[in-house]
XYZ file of C-alpha atoms in Angstrom:
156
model
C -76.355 -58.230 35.530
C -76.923 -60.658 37.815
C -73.292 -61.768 37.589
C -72.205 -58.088 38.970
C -74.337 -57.890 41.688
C -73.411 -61.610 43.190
C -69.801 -60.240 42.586
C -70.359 -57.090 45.073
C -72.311 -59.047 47.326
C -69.241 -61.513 47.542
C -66.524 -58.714 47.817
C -69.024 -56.515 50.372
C -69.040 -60.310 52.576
C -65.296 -60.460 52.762
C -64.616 -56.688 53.195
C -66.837 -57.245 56.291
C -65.006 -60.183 57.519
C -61.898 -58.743 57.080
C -62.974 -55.684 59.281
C -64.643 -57.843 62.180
C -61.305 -59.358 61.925
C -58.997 -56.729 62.391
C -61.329 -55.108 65.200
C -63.090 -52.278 62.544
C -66.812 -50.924 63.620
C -68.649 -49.521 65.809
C -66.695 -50.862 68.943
C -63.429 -50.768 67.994
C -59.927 -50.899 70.425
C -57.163 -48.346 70.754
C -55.178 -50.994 69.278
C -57.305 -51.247 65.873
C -56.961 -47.277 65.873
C -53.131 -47.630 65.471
C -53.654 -50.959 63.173
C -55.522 -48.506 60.967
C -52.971 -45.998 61.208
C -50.015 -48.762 60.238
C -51.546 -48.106 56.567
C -50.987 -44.514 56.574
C -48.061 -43.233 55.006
C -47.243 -40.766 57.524
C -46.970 -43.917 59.747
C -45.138 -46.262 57.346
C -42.180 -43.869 56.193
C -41.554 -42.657 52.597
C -42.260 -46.729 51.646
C -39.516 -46.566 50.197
C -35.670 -47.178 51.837
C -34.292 -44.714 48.444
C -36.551 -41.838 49.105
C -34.971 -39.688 51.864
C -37.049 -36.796 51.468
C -39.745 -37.727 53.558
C -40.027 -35.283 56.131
C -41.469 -36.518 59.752
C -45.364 -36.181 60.247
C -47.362 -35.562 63.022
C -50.055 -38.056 63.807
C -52.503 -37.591 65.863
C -53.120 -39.892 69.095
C -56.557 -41.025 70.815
C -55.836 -38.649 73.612
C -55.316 -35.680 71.504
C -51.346 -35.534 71.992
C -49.126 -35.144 69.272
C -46.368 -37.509 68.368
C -43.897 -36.960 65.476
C -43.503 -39.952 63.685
C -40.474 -40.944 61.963
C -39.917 -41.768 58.642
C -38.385 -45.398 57.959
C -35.062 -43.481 56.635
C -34.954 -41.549 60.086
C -35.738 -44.879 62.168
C -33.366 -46.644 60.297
C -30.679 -43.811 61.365
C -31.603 -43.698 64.548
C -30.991 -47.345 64.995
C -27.827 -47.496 63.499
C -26.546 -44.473 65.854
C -27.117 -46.978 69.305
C -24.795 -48.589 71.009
C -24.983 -52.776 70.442
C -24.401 -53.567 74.101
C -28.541 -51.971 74.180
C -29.189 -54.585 72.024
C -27.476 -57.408 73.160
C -25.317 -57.784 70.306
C -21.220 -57.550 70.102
C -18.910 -54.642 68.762
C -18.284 -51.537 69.124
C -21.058 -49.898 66.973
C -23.321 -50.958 64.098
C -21.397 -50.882 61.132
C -20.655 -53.888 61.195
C -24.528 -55.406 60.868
C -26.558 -55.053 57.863
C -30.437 -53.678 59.304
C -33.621 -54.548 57.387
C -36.894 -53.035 58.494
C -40.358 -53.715 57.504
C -42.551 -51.144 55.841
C -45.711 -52.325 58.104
C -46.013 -50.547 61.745
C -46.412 -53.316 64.573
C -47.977 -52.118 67.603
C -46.707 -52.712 70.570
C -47.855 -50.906 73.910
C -50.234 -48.512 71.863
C -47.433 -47.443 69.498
C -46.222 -48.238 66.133
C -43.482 -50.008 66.014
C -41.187 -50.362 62.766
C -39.352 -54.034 62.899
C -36.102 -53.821 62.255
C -33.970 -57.568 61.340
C -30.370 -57.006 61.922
C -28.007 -59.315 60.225
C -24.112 -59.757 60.859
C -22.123 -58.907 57.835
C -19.820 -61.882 57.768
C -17.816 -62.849 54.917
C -20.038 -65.889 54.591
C -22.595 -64.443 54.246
C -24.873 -66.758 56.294
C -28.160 -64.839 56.009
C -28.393 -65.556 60.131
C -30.173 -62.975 61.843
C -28.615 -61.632 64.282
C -31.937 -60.041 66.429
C -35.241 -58.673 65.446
C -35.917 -55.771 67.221
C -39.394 -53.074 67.514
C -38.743 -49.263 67.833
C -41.507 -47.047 68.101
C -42.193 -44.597 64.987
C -41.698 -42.016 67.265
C -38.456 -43.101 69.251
C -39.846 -43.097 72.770
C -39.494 -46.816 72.895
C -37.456 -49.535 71.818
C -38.162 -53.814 72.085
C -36.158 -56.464 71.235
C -38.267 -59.453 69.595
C -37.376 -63.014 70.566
C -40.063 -66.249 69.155
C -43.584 -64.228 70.023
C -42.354 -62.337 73.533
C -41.546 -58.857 73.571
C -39.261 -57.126 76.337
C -38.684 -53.589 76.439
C -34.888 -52.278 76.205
C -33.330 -49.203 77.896
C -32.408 -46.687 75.737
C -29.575 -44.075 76.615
């Protein structure tokens, strides 16, 4: 008995830690809000790239606005539909790069951001990134990620 209850003690000490680390309580930030929210589902996409029919959900913001957040499949199509010259990278459209994205939300200015590593498809197939980039889940915003800066790119 004694065994169990130093065990929950143990587990109740780290789950605390890990909250005062992420910003949880009492005080937390509007940034912790959406760093709770990158668990949600409706955030994250379908969590799966195979599942398509995930419809978009509406998550609610601090202010009270709505936002419609995209599902990975629909950020992934979105991405694929912009021009490379936005991005920085050559060709005439996407097809020829290869786009990975990650299933966590990053925030960035408030927002969730799905990253999104796009790779050339060369013959060699190098595994060479060609840029990491951060569009917001609900396509108001789009950043192109370069060592640990972030700068905001136009979108047409």
């Amino acid at each position: 008995m004694k065994l169990n209850s130093l065990a929950l003690a143990v587990c109740g000490a780290a789950l605390g830690l890990m909250l005062a680390g992420c910003g949880g309580g009492g005080n937390s930030s509007s940034s912790s809000i959406t760093l709770a929210q990158a668990s949600d589902p409706a955030v994250n996409g379908s969590g799966s790239l195979v599942s398509s029919a995930a419809a978009s959900s509406e998550v609610s913001e601090a202010n009270g606005e709505k936002l419609v957040m995209m599902t990975v499949d629909e950020a992934i199509t979105r991405f694929k539909s912009l021009d490379p010259e936005i991005l920085g990278l050559p060709g005439e459209d996407m097809s020829g790069y290869q786009m990975y994205p990650t299933e966590k939300a990053v925030p960035v200015d408030g927002l969730p951001c799905l990253k999104i590593t796009v790779y050339d498809e060369s013959e060699v197939g190098t595994n060479h990134p060609e840029g990491t980039f951060l569009m917001a889940r609900d396509g108001t915003a789009l950043y192109k990620l370069e060592g640990n800066e972030v700068t905001r790119l136009e979108m047409e």
